[in-house]
PDB file of C-alpha atoms in Angstrom:
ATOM      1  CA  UNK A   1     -61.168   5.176   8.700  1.00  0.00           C
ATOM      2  CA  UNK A   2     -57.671   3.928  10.562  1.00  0.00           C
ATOM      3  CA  UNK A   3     -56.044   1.549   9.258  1.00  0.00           C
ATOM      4  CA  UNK A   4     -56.452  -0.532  12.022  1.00  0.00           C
ATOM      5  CA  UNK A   5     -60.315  -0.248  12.059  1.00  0.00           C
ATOM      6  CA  UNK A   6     -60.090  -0.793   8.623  1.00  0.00           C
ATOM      7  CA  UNK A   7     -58.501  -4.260   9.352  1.00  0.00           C
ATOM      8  CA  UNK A   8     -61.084  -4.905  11.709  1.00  0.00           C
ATOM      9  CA  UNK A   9     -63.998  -4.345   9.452  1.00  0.00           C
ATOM     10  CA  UNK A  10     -62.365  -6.662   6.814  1.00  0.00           C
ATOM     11  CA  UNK A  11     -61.309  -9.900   9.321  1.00  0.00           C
ATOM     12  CA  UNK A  12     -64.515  -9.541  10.710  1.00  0.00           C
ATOM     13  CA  UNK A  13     -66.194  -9.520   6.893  1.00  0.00           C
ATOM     14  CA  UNK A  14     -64.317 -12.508   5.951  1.00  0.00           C
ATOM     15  CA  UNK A  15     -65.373 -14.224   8.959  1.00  0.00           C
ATOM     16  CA  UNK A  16     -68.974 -13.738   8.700  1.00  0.00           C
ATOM     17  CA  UNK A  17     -68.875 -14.496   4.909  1.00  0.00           C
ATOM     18  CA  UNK A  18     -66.047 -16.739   4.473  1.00  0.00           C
ATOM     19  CA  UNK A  19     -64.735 -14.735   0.841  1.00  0.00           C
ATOM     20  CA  UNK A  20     -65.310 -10.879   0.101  1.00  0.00           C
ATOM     21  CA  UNK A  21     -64.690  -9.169  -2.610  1.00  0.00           C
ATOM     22  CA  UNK A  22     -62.521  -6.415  -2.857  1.00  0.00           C
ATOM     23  CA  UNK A  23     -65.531  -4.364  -3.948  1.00  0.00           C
ATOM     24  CA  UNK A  24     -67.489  -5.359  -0.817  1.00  0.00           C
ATOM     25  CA  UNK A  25     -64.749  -4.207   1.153  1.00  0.00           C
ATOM     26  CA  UNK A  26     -64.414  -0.800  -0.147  1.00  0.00           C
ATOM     27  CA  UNK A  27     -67.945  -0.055   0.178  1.00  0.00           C
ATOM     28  CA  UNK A  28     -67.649  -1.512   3.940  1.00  0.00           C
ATOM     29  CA  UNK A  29     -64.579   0.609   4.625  1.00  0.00           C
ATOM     30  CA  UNK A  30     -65.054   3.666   2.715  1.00  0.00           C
ATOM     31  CA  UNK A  31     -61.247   3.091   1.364  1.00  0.00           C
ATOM     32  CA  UNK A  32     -60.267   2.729  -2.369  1.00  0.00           C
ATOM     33  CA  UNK A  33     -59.592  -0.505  -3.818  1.00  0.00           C
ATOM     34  CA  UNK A  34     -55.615   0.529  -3.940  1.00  0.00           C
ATOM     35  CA  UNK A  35     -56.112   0.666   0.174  1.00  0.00           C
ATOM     36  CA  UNK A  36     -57.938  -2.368   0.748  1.00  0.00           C
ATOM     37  CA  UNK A  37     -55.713  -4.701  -1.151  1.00  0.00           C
ATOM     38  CA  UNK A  38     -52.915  -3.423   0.543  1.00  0.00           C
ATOM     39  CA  UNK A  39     -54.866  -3.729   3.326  1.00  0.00           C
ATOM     40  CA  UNK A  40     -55.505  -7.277   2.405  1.00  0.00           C
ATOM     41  CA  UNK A  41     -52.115  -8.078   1.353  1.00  0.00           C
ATOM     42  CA  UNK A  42     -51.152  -6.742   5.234  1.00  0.00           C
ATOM     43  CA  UNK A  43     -53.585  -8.944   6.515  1.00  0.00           C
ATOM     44  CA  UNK A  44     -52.415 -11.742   4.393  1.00  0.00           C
ATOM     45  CA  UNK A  45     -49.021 -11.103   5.573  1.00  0.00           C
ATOM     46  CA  UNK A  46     -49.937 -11.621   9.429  1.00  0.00           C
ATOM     47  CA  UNK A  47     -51.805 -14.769   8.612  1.00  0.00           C
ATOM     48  CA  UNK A  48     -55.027 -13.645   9.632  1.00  0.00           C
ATOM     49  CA  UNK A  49     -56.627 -14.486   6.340  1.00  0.00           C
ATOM     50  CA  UNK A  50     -55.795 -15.500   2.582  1.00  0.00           C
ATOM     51  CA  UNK A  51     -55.574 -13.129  -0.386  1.00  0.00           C
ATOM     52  CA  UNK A  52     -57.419 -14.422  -3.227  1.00  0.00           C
ATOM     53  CA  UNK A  53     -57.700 -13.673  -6.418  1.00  0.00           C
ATOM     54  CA  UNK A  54     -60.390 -10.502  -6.729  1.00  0.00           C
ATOM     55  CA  UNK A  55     -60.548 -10.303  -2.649  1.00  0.00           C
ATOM     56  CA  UNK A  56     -59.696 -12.333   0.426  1.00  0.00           C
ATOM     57  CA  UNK A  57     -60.991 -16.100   2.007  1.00  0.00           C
ATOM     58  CA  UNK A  58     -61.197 -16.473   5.570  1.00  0.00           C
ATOM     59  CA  UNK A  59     -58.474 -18.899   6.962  1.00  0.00           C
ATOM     60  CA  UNK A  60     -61.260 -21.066   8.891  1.00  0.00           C
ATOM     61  CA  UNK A  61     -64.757 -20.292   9.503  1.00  0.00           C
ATOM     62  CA  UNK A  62     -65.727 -20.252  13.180  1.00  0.00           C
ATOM     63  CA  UNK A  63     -67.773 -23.432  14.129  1.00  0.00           C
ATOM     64  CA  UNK A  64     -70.892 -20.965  15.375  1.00  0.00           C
ATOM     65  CA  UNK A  65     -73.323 -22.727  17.615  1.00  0.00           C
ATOM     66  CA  UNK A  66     -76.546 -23.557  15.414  1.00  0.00           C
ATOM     67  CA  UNK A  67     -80.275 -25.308  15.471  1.00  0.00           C
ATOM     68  CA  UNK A  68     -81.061 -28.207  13.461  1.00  0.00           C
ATOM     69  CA  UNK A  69     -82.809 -27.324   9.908  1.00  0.00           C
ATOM     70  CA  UNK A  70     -82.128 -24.741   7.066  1.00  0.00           C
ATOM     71  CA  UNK A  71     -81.144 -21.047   7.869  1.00  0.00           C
ATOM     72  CA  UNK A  72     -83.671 -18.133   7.880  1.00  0.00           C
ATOM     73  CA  UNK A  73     -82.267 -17.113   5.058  1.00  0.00           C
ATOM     74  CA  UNK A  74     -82.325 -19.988   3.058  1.00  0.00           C
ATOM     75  CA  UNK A  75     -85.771 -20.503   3.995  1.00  0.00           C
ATOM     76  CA  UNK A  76     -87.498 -16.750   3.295  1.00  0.00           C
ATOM     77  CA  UNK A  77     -86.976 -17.474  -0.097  1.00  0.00           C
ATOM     78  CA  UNK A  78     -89.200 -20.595  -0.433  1.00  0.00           C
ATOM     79  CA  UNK A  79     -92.770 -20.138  -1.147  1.00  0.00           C
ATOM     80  CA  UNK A  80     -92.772 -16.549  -0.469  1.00  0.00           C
ATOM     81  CA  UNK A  81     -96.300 -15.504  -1.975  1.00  0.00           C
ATOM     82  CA  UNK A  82     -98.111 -18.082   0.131  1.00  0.00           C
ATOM     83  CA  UNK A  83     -96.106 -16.982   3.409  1.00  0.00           C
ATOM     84  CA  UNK A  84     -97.532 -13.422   2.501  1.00  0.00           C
ATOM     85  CA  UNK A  85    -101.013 -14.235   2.119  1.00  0.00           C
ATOM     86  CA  UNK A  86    -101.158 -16.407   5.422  1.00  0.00           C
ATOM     87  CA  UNK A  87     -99.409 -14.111   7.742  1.00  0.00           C
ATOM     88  CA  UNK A  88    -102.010 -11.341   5.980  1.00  0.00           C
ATOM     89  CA  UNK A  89    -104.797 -14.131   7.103  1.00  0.00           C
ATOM     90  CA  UNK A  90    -103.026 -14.350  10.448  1.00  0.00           C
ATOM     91  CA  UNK A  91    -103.150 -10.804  11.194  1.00  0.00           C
ATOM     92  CA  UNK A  92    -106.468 -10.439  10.424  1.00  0.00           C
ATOM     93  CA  UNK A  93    -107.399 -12.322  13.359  1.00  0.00           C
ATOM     94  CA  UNK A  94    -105.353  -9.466  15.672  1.00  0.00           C
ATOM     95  CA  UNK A  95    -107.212  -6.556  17.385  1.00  0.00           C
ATOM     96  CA  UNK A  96    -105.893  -3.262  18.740  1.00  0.00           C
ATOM     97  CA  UNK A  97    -104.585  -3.974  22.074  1.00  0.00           C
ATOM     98  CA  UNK A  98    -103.910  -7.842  22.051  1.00  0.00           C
ATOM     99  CA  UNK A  99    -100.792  -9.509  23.791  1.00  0.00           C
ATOM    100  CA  UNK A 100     -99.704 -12.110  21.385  1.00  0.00           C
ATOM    101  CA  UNK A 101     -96.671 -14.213  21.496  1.00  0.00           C
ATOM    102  CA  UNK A 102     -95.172 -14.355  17.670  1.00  0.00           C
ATOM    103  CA  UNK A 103     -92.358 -17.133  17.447  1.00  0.00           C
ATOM    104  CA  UNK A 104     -89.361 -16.705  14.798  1.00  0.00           C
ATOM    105  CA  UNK A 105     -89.800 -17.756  11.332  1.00  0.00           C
ATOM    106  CA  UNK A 106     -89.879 -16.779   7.705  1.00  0.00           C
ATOM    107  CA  UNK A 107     -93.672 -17.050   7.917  1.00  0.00           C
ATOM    108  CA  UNK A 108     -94.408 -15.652  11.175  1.00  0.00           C
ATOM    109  CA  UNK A 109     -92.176 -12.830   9.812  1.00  0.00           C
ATOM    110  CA  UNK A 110     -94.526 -11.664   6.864  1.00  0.00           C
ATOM    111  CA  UNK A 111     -96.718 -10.484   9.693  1.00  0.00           C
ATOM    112  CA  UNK A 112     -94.475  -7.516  10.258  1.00  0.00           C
ATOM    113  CA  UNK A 113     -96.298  -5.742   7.502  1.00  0.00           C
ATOM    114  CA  UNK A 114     -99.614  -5.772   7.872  1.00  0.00           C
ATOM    115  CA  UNK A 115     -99.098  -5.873  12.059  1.00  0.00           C
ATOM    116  CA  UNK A 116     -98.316  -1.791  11.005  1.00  0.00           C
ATOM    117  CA  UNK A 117    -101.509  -0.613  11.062  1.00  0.00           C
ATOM    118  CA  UNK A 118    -102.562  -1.873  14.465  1.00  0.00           C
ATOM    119  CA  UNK A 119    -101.284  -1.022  18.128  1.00  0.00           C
ATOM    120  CA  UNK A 120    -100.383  -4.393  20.396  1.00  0.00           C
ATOM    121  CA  UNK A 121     -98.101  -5.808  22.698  1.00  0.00           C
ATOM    122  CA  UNK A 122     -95.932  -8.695  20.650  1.00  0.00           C
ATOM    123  CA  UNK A 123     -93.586 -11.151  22.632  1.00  0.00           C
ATOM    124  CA  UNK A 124     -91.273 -12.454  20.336  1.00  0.00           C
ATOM    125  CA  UNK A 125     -87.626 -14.608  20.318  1.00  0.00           C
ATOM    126  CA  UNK A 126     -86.649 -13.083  16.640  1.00  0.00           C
ATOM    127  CA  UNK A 127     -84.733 -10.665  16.363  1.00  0.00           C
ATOM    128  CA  UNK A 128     -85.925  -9.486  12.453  1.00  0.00           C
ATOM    129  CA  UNK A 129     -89.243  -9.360  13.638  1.00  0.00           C
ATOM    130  CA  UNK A 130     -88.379  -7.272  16.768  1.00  0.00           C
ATOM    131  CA  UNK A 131     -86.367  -4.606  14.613  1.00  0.00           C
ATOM    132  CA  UNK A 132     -89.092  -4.368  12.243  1.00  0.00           C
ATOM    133  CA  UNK A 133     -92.150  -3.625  14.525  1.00  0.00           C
ATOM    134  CA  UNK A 134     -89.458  -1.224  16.274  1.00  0.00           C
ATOM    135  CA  UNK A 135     -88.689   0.936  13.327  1.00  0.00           C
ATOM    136  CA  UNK A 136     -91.902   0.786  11.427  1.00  0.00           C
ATOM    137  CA  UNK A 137     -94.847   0.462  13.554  1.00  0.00           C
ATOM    138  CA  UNK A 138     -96.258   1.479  16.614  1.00  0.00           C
ATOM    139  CA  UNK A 139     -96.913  -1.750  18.534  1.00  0.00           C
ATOM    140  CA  UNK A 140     -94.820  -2.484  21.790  1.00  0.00           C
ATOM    141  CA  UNK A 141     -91.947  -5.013  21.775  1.00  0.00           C
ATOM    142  CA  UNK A 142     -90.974  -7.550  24.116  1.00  0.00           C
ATOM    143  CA  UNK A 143     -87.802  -9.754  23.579  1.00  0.00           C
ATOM    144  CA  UNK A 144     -87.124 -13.196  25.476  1.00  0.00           C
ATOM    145  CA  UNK A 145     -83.606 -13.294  26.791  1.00  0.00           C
ATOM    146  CA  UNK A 146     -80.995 -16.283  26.123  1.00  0.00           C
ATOM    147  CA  UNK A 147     -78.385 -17.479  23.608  1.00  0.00           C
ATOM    148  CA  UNK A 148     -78.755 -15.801  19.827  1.00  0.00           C
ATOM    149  CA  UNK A 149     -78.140 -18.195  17.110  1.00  0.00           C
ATOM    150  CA  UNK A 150     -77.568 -16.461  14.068  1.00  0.00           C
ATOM    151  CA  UNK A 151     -78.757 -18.808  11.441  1.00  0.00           C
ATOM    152  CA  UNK A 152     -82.275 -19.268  12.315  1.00  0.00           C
ATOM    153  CA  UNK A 153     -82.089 -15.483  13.533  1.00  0.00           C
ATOM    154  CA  UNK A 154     -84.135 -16.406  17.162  1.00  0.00           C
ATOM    155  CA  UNK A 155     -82.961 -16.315  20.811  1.00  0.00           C
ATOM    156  CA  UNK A 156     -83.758 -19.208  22.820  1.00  0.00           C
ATOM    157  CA  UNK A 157     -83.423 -19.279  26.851  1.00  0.00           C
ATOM    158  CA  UNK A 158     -81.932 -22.689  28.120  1.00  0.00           C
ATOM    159  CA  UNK A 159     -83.374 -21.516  31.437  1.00  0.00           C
ATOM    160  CA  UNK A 160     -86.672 -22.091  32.487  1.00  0.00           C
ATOM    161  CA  UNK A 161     -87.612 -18.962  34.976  1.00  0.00           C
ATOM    162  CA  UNK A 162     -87.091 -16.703  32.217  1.00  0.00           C
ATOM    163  CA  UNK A 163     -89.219 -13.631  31.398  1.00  0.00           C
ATOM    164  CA  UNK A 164     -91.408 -15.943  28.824  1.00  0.00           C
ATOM    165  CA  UNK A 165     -93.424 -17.159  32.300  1.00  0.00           C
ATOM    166  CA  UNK A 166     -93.807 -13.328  32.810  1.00  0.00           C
ATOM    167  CA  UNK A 167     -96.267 -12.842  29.751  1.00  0.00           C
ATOM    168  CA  UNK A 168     -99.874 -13.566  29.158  1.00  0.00           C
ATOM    169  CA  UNK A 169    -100.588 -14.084  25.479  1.00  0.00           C
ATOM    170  CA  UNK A 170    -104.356 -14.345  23.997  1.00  0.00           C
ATOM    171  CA  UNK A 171    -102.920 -15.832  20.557  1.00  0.00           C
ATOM    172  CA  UNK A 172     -99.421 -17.446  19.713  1.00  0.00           C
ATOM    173  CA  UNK A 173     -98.547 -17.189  16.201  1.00  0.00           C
ATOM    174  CA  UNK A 174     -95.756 -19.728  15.188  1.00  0.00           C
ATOM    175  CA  UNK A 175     -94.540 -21.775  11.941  1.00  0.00           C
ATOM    176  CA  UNK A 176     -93.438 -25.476  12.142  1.00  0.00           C
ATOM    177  CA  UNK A 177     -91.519 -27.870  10.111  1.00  0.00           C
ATOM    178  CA  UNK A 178     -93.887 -30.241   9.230  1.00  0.00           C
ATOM    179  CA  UNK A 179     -97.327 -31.326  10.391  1.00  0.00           C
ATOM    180  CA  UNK A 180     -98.940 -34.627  10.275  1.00  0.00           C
ATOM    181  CA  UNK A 181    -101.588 -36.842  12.311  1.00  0.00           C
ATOM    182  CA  UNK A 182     -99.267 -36.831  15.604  1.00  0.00           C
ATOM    183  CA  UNK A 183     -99.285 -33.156  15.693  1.00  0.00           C
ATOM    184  CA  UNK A 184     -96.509 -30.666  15.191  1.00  0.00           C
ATOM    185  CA  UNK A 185     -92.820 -31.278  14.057  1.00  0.00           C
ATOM    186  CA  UNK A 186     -89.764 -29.837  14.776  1.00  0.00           C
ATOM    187  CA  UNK A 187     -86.101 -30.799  14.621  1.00  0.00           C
ATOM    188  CA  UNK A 188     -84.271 -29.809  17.040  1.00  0.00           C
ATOM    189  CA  UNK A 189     -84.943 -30.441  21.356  1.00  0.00           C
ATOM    190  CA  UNK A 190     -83.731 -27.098  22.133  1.00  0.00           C
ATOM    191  CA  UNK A 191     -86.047 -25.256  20.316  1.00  0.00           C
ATOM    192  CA  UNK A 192     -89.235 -27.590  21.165  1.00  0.00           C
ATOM    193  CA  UNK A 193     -87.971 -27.185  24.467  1.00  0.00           C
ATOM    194  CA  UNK A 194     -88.196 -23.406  23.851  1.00  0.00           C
ATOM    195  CA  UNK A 195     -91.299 -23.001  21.983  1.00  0.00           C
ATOM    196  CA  UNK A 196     -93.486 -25.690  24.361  1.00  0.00           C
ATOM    197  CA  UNK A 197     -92.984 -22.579  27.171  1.00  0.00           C
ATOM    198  CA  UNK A 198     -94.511 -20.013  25.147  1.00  0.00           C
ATOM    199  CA  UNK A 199     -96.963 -22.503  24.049  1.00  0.00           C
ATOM    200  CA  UNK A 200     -97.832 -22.664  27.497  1.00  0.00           C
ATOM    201  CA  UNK A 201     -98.135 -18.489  27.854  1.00  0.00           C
ATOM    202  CA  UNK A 202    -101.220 -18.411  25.213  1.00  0.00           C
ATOM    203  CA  UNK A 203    -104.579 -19.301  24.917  1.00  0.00           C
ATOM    204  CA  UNK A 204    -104.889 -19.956  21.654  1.00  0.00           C
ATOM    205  CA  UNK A 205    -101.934 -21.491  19.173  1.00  0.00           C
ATOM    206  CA  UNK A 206    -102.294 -20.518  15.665  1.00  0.00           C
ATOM    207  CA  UNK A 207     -99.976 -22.004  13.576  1.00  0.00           C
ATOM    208  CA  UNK A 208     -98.649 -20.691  10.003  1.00  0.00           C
ATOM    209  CA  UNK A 209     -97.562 -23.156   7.250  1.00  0.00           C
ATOM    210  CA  UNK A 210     -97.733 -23.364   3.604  1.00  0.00           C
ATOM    211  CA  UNK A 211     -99.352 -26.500   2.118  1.00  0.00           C
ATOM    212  CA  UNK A 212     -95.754 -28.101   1.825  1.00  0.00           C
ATOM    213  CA  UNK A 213     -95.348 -28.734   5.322  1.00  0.00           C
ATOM    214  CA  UNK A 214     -98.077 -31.054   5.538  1.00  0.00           C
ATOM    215  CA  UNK A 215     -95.742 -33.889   3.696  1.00  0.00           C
ATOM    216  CA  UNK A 216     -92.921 -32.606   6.189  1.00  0.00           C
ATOM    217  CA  UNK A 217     -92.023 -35.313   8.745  1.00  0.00           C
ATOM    218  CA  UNK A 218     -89.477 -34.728  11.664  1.00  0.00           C
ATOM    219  CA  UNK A 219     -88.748 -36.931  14.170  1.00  0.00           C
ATOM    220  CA  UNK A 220     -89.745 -34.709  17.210  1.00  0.00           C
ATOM    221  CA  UNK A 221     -93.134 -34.074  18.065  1.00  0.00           C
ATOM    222  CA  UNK A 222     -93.712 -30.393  19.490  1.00  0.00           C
ATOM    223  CA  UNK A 223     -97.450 -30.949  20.354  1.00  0.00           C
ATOM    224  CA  UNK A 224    -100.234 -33.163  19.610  1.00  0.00           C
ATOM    225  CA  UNK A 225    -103.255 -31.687  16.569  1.00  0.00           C
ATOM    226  CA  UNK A 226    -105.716 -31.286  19.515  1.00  0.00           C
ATOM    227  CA  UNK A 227    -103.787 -28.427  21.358  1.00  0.00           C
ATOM    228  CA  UNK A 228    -103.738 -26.421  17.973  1.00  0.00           C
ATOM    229  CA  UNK A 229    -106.558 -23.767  17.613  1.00  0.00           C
ATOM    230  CA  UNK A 230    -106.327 -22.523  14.064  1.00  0.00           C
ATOM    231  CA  UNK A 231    -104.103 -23.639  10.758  1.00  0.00           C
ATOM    232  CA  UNK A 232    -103.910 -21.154   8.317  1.00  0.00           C
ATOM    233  CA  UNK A 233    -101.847 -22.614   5.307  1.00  0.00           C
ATOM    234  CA  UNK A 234    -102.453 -21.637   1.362  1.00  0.00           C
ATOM    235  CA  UNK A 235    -104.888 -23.323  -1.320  1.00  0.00           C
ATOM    236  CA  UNK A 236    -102.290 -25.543  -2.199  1.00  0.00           C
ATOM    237  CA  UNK A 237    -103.832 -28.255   0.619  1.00  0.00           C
ATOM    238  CA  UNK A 238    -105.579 -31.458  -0.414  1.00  0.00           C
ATOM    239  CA  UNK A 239    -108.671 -32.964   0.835  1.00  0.00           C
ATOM    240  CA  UNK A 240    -107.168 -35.300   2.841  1.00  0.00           C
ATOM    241  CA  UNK A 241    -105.345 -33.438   5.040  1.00  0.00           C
ATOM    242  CA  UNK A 242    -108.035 -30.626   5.060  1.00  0.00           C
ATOM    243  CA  UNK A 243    -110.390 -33.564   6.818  1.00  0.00           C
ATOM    244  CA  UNK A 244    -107.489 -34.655   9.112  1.00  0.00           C
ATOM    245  CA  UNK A 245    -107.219 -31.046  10.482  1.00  0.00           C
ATOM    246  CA  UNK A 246    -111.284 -31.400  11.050  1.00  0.00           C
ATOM    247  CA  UNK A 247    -111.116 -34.572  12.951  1.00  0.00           C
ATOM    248  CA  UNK A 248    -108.720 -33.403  15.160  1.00  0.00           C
ATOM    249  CA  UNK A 249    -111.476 -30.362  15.812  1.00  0.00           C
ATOM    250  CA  UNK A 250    -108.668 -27.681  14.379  1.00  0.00           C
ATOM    251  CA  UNK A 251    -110.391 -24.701  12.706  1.00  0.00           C
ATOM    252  CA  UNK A 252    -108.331 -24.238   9.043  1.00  0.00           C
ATOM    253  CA  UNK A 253    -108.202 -20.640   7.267  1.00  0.00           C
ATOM    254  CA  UNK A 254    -107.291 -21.394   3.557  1.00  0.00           C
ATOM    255  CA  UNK A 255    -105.601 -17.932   2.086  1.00  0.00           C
ATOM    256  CA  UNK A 256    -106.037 -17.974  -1.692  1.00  0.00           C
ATOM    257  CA  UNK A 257    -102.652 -17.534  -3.382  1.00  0.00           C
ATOM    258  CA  UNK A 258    -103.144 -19.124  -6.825  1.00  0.00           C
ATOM    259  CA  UNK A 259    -104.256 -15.826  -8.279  1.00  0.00           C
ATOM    260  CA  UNK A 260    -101.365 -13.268  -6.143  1.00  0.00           C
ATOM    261  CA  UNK A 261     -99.409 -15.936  -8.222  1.00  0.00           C
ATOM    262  CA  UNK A 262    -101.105 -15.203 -11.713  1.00  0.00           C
ATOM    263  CA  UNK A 263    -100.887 -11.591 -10.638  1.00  0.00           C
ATOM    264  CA  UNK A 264     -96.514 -11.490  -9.974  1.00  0.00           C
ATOM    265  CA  UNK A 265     -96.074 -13.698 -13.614  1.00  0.00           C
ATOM    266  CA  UNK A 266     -98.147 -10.809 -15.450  1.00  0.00           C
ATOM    267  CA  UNK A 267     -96.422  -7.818 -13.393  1.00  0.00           C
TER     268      UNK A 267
END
């Protein structure tokens, strides 16, 4: 690699990551460590970033544009063995051939898997689950079109006669970030904004959230219990919420996950 590409690689490492190692950047550029701390040192030099002790900091991060609430990848780490077993539940409801609209999410992601086996046409705003049902499966991918924020991993249109009006979905499959007797919470306006327009594009709204999220309060309401058709969330729920769901006439799928639990502390 030229040294100039090599420079590129690093300032654009340090950007995205704020401190690299020097071993990081060898393995990025291909160079030896002798190259890439001169390289560094160069770079240094120019005051496009700082050497550091074992690598190099970036001089500022840049202020990316970003949602309210945790990042994706902050958040696929949380209660990962329920997630599994209710996206498993959730695709179990799919058929060969269905249009279904799958909204980003660390839940709504776990589909990806089991969504190999079957042939449909999936509308989605996230890019991870896109480039998964790309490369591994066989079901066609549609992606909505707007402004990519990185964090959360989604795109989201600010537009309103986007392609989203363009598809018909029998089921839309989507997370949330809390749940209570007013209906479905989010954080931010933007992506409520976003999400109530592919609400609109389905016939059905299943939603996907882990027991948690029904002590989860936001103050923005997405939409009211009675537009929901299905919850699928994990044996962790209580009574009490269980009979709220059923007064509001949503149908609840309870994935067991107490003994996939059992199963990982054995293995």
């Amino acid at each position: 690699m030229h040294e100039k590409d090599r420079h590129r690689v690093i300032l654009s490492a340090v950007q995205d990551r704020s401190v690299v190692t020097v071993a990081e950047l060898c393995v990025l550029t291909g160079a030896s460590e002798a190259t890439v701390r001169r390289d560094v040192g160069t770079l240094d030099g120019q005051g496009k970033l700082r050497r550091v002790r074992g690598g190099a900091e970036a001089l500022m991060t840049t202020p990316f544009v970003g949602l309210a609430g945790r990042p994706f990848s902050y958040n696929e780490t949380i209660n990962s063995v329920e997630k599994q077993a209710i996206a498993k539940a959730a695709v179990e409801l799919c058929t060969d051939g269905d249009p279904i609209i799958i909204n980003g999410g660390t839940t709504t992601f776990q589909m990806v898997h089991p969504l190999a086996s079957l042939q449909m046409q999936v509308f989605t705003n996230s890019f991870p689950i896109a480039e998964h049902l790309l490369k591994n499966t066989r079901n066609t991918v549609l992606l909505s079109g707007g402004v990519i924020y990185r964090e959360q991993n989604i795109i989201l249109s600010p537009f309103d006669n986007d392609v989203t009006r363009n598809f018909y979905a029998k089921r839309m499959f989507m997370g949330a970030q809390g749940i209570g007797p007013l209906g479905l919470m989010e954080q931010d306006p933007l992506l409520i904004q976003a999400e109530q327009k592919l609400i609109g594009q389905a016939e059905e709204l299943v939603v996907l959230v882990d027991s948690s999220k029904f002590a989860n309060r936001s103050s923005l309401i997405l939409c009211p219990l009675n537009r929901i058709t299905t919850i699928i969330t994990d044996d962790g729920i209580d009574d009490r919420t269980a009979a709220m769901l059923e007064a509001a006439d949503v149908n609840l799928i309870v994935a067991p996950t107490k003994g996939a639990q059992k199963e990982g502390a054995v293995s």
